[in-house]
């Protein structure tokens, strides 16, 4: 006798597919006992279509889940042996049901059977032939992406689960297992049901001869329901996590909990890399939803245990292999690399075509030619060889930065990156007698990089790679600027001269040799920042907003190392936006026009808030106008601005004057005068800001200093370089220059080429500067070892003599390291310790020695040459014990009383750690927003 089958069709707003689905059900070669249609309050004509086709329709509220709708339909099934589940967007082939029943007859142990699912409307692309789940919650079909049906998977076989679209299930099995789980209202319930069925000893088969076409309307976002909402990925991911936690064995559950938590974080990073911010947040929300409510999982596990007829069957053979998630991870990385490579190749090809250059054709029968082509092109390109030679010579000039480096304004790097992290997170630092002055903002990127490379290697890498990276950035920026002026773009030899000249500015100005790390890094970032800012002129609003996030992130990085970068950018941004409103007020009123520059300027304010807010609160706002490194800053007058020098350091001054002369001559050609004037406006704006700050002196208890103008010096020189390149490009492309005018042009270019050539030669010869002149403190090694026991074991260092005056400082732990100079320079003096030290060196009968342990001072040192009068007083002071020193002209004493361990402490309150964590999260978010928008999200 033919088995009794009832089709159960669930519908919600499916009118666009139902006519075809109804025809598919009616065309089945095996007769159906009945069709039960359940509609969840559709807003279209679905109820009418179902009523006309099958009679009465079971109506449910709009928020009814798929499990609840199936449960309502089962009440109308009657005594049928089989239930055939269908969606309103799944249409079966005429022989689908017959094929499923034939497979059930051949295998009487089969209780659940599913068809081959093919994509609708393409009809040929495979979707599923049974499904399983990996250890990370990924839905596994065993199919390649976009695989077409060619009969390659047409064997009937057991699987963990089949899709509920077309699932044929024995009614008694569906009821004994409690139907589908209500915790998965629309997605993932088929895998959970299949897992529970397998654990209960039921057999599930996929039957490829039975074919059902599925539109996957909910999964693809074609149809929105109250159950899916806008966060489809959240629903899918939550269902996957729930399935794994609810069905895993007791022994595997602890490992599963840890793995899913860590895996979610990894998946979030991967999604952020492809700018899928919404899906990344859905991943986190799904995890929090389940982990924040463990009773939900416990109840699900108890329900499954109560429904088991005995010991659960082993379902491990039906699950995905353990190694499959790792293969997917490798595939994802490979896809990223391939996409980046293809994009770069496409861009390069378009640029070659735009220049009218011939496209290289490789003989497919000669693989050796394909491998050797780029080498031959490189070696036969004089500019490419010159660029390689420039980089190699720049590395030679930076030779003193290989290994541990210190000197000039640059303090030694700490022993570990943990010290940088600790210093950045602290609210109260154990420097001197303790200070709340915040750590400089640049410690965060240095700590991030130092965690990978180590602090010493990080400082070395930054200094060594500064010139090559600046060269690369300047090349890219000048190339884009040139193409904005001329579609063909500037010749490569002109790009080389301009990029090389700019890349040598930090070295030629003296910033590199003086150890002004902030100026060096800001100069390296500046061309990349300017390149990103050019995106504000893009006609595509999405690209303008992306340029805003990129510019904001790079500006925050530059301002962390050179705070004046933000203030100058603010001045320049106001000028540009003001000019825009003056030229075209209507277009500037659009948010996508003025919004991106405003966003870029707002980013540093937000991302650097953990630094500048405490600066203002502690009265140390002077740091917002200072360069990084030891104070005081070098005095920069108008001559230094013109020649591009920081004080008395740097290359010969005539090189700067020569660059200035070339920039002045660049104003002559009328064809490029407007862009050259723009460059001059930028340079003059920087000059005016520098001259205004030149009259300001910042006085603190520790030191008095002028503003740090290093970044503005770099901007001025960069403006001159761009002006010269723009004018040269216009002259080279001009068709009117003939005779002696062209010879004059060639002579001018030859003169301009002297600047990078002489600058590079000077850097190779005089590159080290003061970086190899690390000061010797003359403090005995055993005292330094004692100081490293804790901040309370301080060393009082007294320098000078009675006639010229005395200065003192307290050295703690391993001495001042990179990042601490700025704090010490801005901290307030300890008046009480000042008085005690003055009394200590003035009288042998003073009681100041008794106060030293309370100040956290264990040793006293008079570095060479020690003043005899002061040494005599300390020798005769009760409570001090003479100590040895390596240098005979250095005197040292030990305080007899033990130090108080709590004299100087460091504090890291929770709010400070949380603020730093939020800052890091903000940086990640902005970095993700910098990435290109995926086409699917834009649609």
Coordinates of N, CA and C in Angstrom, one line a residue, residues 37-145:
X37 N -1.6 24.2 4.6 CA -0.9 25.4 4.5 C -1.0 26.3 5.7
X38 N 0.1 26.8 6.2 CA 0.1 27.6 7.4 C 0.7 29.0 7.0
X39 N -0.1 30.0 7.1 CA 0.3 31.4 6.8 C 0.5 32.2 8.0
X40 N 1.6 32.9 8.2 CA 1.9 33.7 9.4 C 1.5 35.2 9.1
X41 N 0.2 35.4 8.8 CA -0.3 36.8 8.6 C 0.5 37.5 7.5
X42 N 0.5 37.0 6.3 CA 1.2 37.7 5.2 C 0.5 39.0 4.9
X43 N 1.3 39.9 4.4 CA 0.8 41.2 4.1 C 0.5 41.3 2.5
X44 N 0.8 40.2 1.8 CA 0.5 40.2 0.4 C -0.7 39.3 0.1
X45 N -0.8 38.8 -1.1 CA -2.0 37.9 -1.4 C -1.7 36.4 -1.2
X46 N -0.7 36.1 -0.4 CA -0.4 34.7 -0.1 C -1.5 33.9 0.4
X47 N -2.3 34.4 1.4 CA -3.4 33.6 1.9 C -4.4 33.3 0.8
X48 N -4.7 34.2 0.0 CA -5.7 34.0 -1.1 C -5.2 32.9 -2.1
X49 N -3.9 33.0 -2.4 CA -3.3 32.0 -3.3 C -3.4 30.6 -2.7
X50 N -3.1 30.5 -1.4 CA -3.1 29.2 -0.8 C -4.5 28.7 -0.6
X51 N -5.5 29.5 -0.3 CA -6.8 29.1 -0.1 C -7.4 28.6 -1.4
X52 N -7.1 29.3 -2.5 CA -7.6 28.9 -3.8 C -7.0 27.6 -4.3
X53 N -5.8 27.3 -3.8 CA -5.2 26.1 -4.3 C -5.5 24.9 -3.4
X54 N -5.5 25.1 -2.1 CA -5.6 23.9 -1.2 C -6.8 24.0 -0.2
X55 N -7.6 25.0 -0.3 CA -8.7 25.1 0.6 C -8.4 25.9 1.8
X56 N -8.8 25.4 3.0 CA -8.6 26.1 4.3 C -7.1 26.3 4.5
X57 N -6.8 27.5 5.1 CA -5.5 27.9 5.5 C -5.4 28.1 7.0
X58 N -4.4 27.5 7.6 CA -4.1 27.8 9.1 C -3.5 29.1 9.2
X59 N -4.1 30.0 9.9 CA -3.5 31.4 10.0 C -2.9 31.6 11.4
X60 N -1.7 32.1 11.4 CA -1.0 32.4 12.7 C -0.5 33.8 12.7
X61 N -0.2 34.4 13.9 CA 0.3 35.8 14.0 C 1.6 36.0 13.2
X62 N 1.9 37.2 12.9 CA 3.0 37.5 12.0 C 4.3 37.2 12.7
X63 N 4.5 37.2 14.0 CA 5.7 36.8 14.7 C 5.9 35.4 15.0
X64 N 5.0 34.5 14.4 CA 5.1 33.1 14.7 C 6.4 32.5 14.1
X65 N 7.1 31.8 14.8 CA 8.4 31.2 14.3 C 8.1 30.0 13.5
X66 N 9.1 29.5 12.7 CA 8.9 28.3 11.9 C 8.6 27.1 12.7
X67 N 9.3 26.8 13.8 CA 8.9 25.7 14.7 C 7.5 25.7 15.1
X68 N 7.0 26.9 15.5 CA 5.6 27.0 16.0 C 4.6 26.8 14.8
X69 N 5.0 27.3 13.7 CA 4.1 27.1 12.5 C 4.0 25.6 12.1
X70 N 5.1 24.9 12.2 CA 5.1 23.5 11.9 C 4.2 22.8 13.0
X71 N 4.3 23.2 14.2 CA 3.6 22.6 15.3 C 2.1 22.8 15.0
X72 N 1.7 24.0 14.6 CA 0.3 24.2 14.3 C -0.2 23.4 13.1
X73 N 0.7 23.2 12.1 CA 0.3 22.4 10.9 C 0.2 20.9 11.3
X74 N 1.0 20.4 12.2 CA 0.9 19.0 12.6 C -0.5 18.7 13.2
X75 N -1.1 19.7 13.9 CA -2.4 19.4 14.4 C -3.5 19.1 13.4
X76 N -3.2 19.5 12.1 CA -4.1 19.3 11.0 C -3.7 18.2 10.1
X77 N -2.6 17.5 10.4 CA -2.1 16.5 9.5 C -3.0 15.2 9.6
X78 N -3.5 14.9 10.7 CA -4.3 13.6 10.9 C -3.4 12.5 11.2
X79 N -3.7 11.3 10.6 CA -2.9 10.1 10.9 C -2.0 9.7 9.8
X80 N -1.5 10.7 9.0 CA -0.5 10.5 7.9 C 0.8 9.9 8.5
X81 N 1.4 9.0 7.7 CA 2.7 8.4 8.2 C 3.9 9.4 8.0
X82 N 3.8 10.1 6.9 CA 5.0 11.0 6.5 C 4.5 12.4 6.4
X83 N 5.4 13.4 6.8 CA 5.1 14.8 6.7 C 6.2 15.3 5.7
X84 N 5.8 16.0 4.7 CA 6.7 16.6 3.8 C 6.7 18.2 4.0
X85 N 7.8 18.7 4.5 CA 7.9 20.1 4.8 C 8.4 20.9 3.6
X86 N 7.7 22.0 3.3 CA 8.1 22.9 2.2 C 8.0 24.3 2.7
X87 N 8.9 25.1 2.1 CA 8.8 26.6 2.3 C 8.1 27.2 1.1
X88 N 7.6 28.5 1.3 CA 6.9 29.2 0.3 C 7.8 29.6 -0.9
X89 N 9.2 29.5 -0.7 CA 10.1 29.8 -1.7 C 10.9 28.6 -2.2
X90 N 10.3 27.4 -2.0 CA 11.0 26.1 -2.5 C 10.0 25.4 -3.3
X91 N 10.3 25.1 -4.6 CA 9.4 24.4 -5.5 C 10.1 23.1 -5.9
X92 N 9.3 22.0 -5.7 CA 9.9 20.6 -6.0 C 9.7 20.3 -7.5
X93 N 10.6 19.5 -8.0 CA 10.4 18.9 -9.3 C 9.3 17.8 -9.2
X94 N 8.7 17.5 -10.4 CA 7.5 16.6 -10.3 C 7.8 15.2 -9.6
X95 N 9.0 14.7 -9.8 CA 9.3 13.4 -9.2 C 10.0 13.5 -7.9
X96 N 10.1 14.6 -7.2 CA 10.8 14.8 -6.0 C 10.3 13.9 -4.9
X97 N 9.0 13.9 -4.6 CA 8.4 13.2 -3.5 C 8.5 11.7 -3.8
X98 N 8.3 11.3 -5.1 CA 8.4 9.9 -5.4 C 9.8 9.3 -5.2
X99 N 10.8 10.1 -5.5 CA 12.2 9.7 -5.3 C 12.5 9.6 -3.8
X100 N 12.0 10.5 -3.0 CA 12.2 10.4 -1.5 C 11.6 9.2 -0.9
X101 N 10.3 8.9 -1.4 CA 9.6 7.7 -0.9 C 10.3 6.4 -1.3
X102 N 10.8 6.4 -2.6 CA 11.6 5.2 -3.1 C 12.8 5.0 -2.2
X103 N 13.5 6.0 -1.9 CA 14.7 5.8 -1.0 C 14.3 5.3 0.4
X104 N 13.2 5.8 0.9 CA 12.7 5.3 2.2 C 12.3 3.8 2.1
X105 N 11.7 3.4 1.0 CA 11.4 2.0 0.8 C 12.6 1.1 0.7
X106 N 13.6 1.6 0.1 CA 14.9 0.8 0.0 C 15.6 0.7 1.3
X107 N 15.5 1.7 2.2 CA 16.1 1.8 3.5 C 15.1 2.0 4.5
X108 N 14.5 0.9 5.0 CA 13.4 1.1 6.0 C 13.8 1.8 7.3
X109 N 15.1 1.8 7.6 CA 15.6 2.4 8.8 C 15.7 4.0 8.7
X110 N 15.5 4.5 7.5 CA 15.6 5.9 7.3 C 14.3 6.6 7.8
X111 N 14.5 7.6 8.6 CA 13.3 8.3 9.2 C 13.2 9.7 8.7
X112 N 14.3 10.3 8.2 CA 14.3 11.6 7.7 C 15.1 11.6 6.4
X113 N 14.5 12.2 5.3 CA 15.1 12.2 4.0 C 15.0 13.6 3.5
X114 N 16.0 14.0 2.7 CA 16.0 15.3 2.2 C 16.5 15.3 0.7
X115 N 16.0 16.3 -0.1 CA 16.3 16.3 -1.5 C 17.6 17.0 -1.8
X116 N 18.0 17.0 -3.0 CA 19.1 17.9 -3.5 C 18.5 19.3 -3.7
X117 N 19.1 20.3 -3.1 CA 18.7 21.7 -3.2 C 19.5 22.4 -4.3
X118 N 18.8 23.0 -5.2 CA 19.4 23.8 -6.3 C 18.9 25.2 -6.2
X119 N 19.7 26.1 -6.6 CA 19.4 27.6 -6.5 C 18.3 27.9 -7.4
X120 N 17.4 28.8 -6.9 CA 16.3 29.3 -7.7 C 16.5 30.8 -7.8
X121 N 16.6 31.4 -8.9 CA 16.1 31.0 -10.2 C 17.1 30.4 -11.2
X122 N 18.4 30.2 -10.8 CA 19.4 29.7 -11.8 C 19.1 28.3 -12.1
X123 N 18.6 27.5 -11.2 CA 18.1 26.1 -11.4 C 19.2 25.1 -11.6
X124 N 20.5 25.5 -11.8 CA 21.6 24.6 -12.0 C 22.6 24.6 -10.9
X125 N 22.7 25.7 -10.1 CA 23.7 25.8 -9.1 C 23.3 25.0 -7.8
X126 N 24.2 24.3 -7.3 CA 23.9 23.4 -6.1 C 23.9 24.3 -4.9
X127 N 23.0 24.1 -4.0 CA 23.0 24.7 -2.7 C 23.3 23.7 -1.6
X128 N 22.6 22.6 -1.5 CA 22.9 21.6 -0.5 C 22.6 20.2 -0.9
X129 N 23.4 19.3 -0.4 CA 23.1 17.9 -0.5 C 23.3 17.3 0.9
X130 N 22.5 17.7 1.8 CA 22.7 17.4 3.2 C 23.7 18.4 3.8
X131 N 23.6 18.6 5.1 CA 24.4 19.6 5.8 C 24.9 19.0 7.1
X132 N 26.0 19.5 7.5 CA 26.5 19.2 8.9 C 27.1 20.5 9.4
X133 N 27.8 20.5 10.5 CA 28.3 21.7 11.2 C 29.7 21.4 11.7
X134 N 30.5 22.4 11.6 CA 31.9 22.3 12.0 C 32.0 22.7 13.5
X135 N 33.2 22.5 14.1 CA 33.4 22.8 15.5 C 33.3 24.3 15.8
X136 N 33.4 25.1 14.8 CA 33.3 26.6 15.0 C 31.9 27.1 14.7
X137 N 30.9 26.2 14.3 CA 29.6 26.6 14.0 C 29.3 26.9 12.6
X138 N 30.2 26.6 11.7 CA 30.0 26.9 10.3 C 29.1 25.8 9.7
X139 N 28.1 26.2 8.9 CA 27.3 25.3 8.2 C 28.0 24.7 7.0
X140 N 28.2 23.4 7.0 CA 29.1 22.8 6.0 C 28.2 22.0 5.0
X141 N 28.4 22.2 3.7 CA 27.6 21.5 2.7 C 28.5 20.5 1.9
X142 N 29.8 20.7 2.0 CA 30.7 19.9 1.2 C 30.8 20.3 -0.2
X143 N 30.2 21.4 -0.6 CA 30.2 21.9 -2.0 C 31.2 23.1 -2.1
X144 N 31.7 23.2 -3.3 CA 32.5 24.3 -3.7 C 31.6 25.5 -3.9
X145 N 32.2 26.7 -3.8 CA 31.4 27.9 -4.0 C 31.0 28.0 -5.5

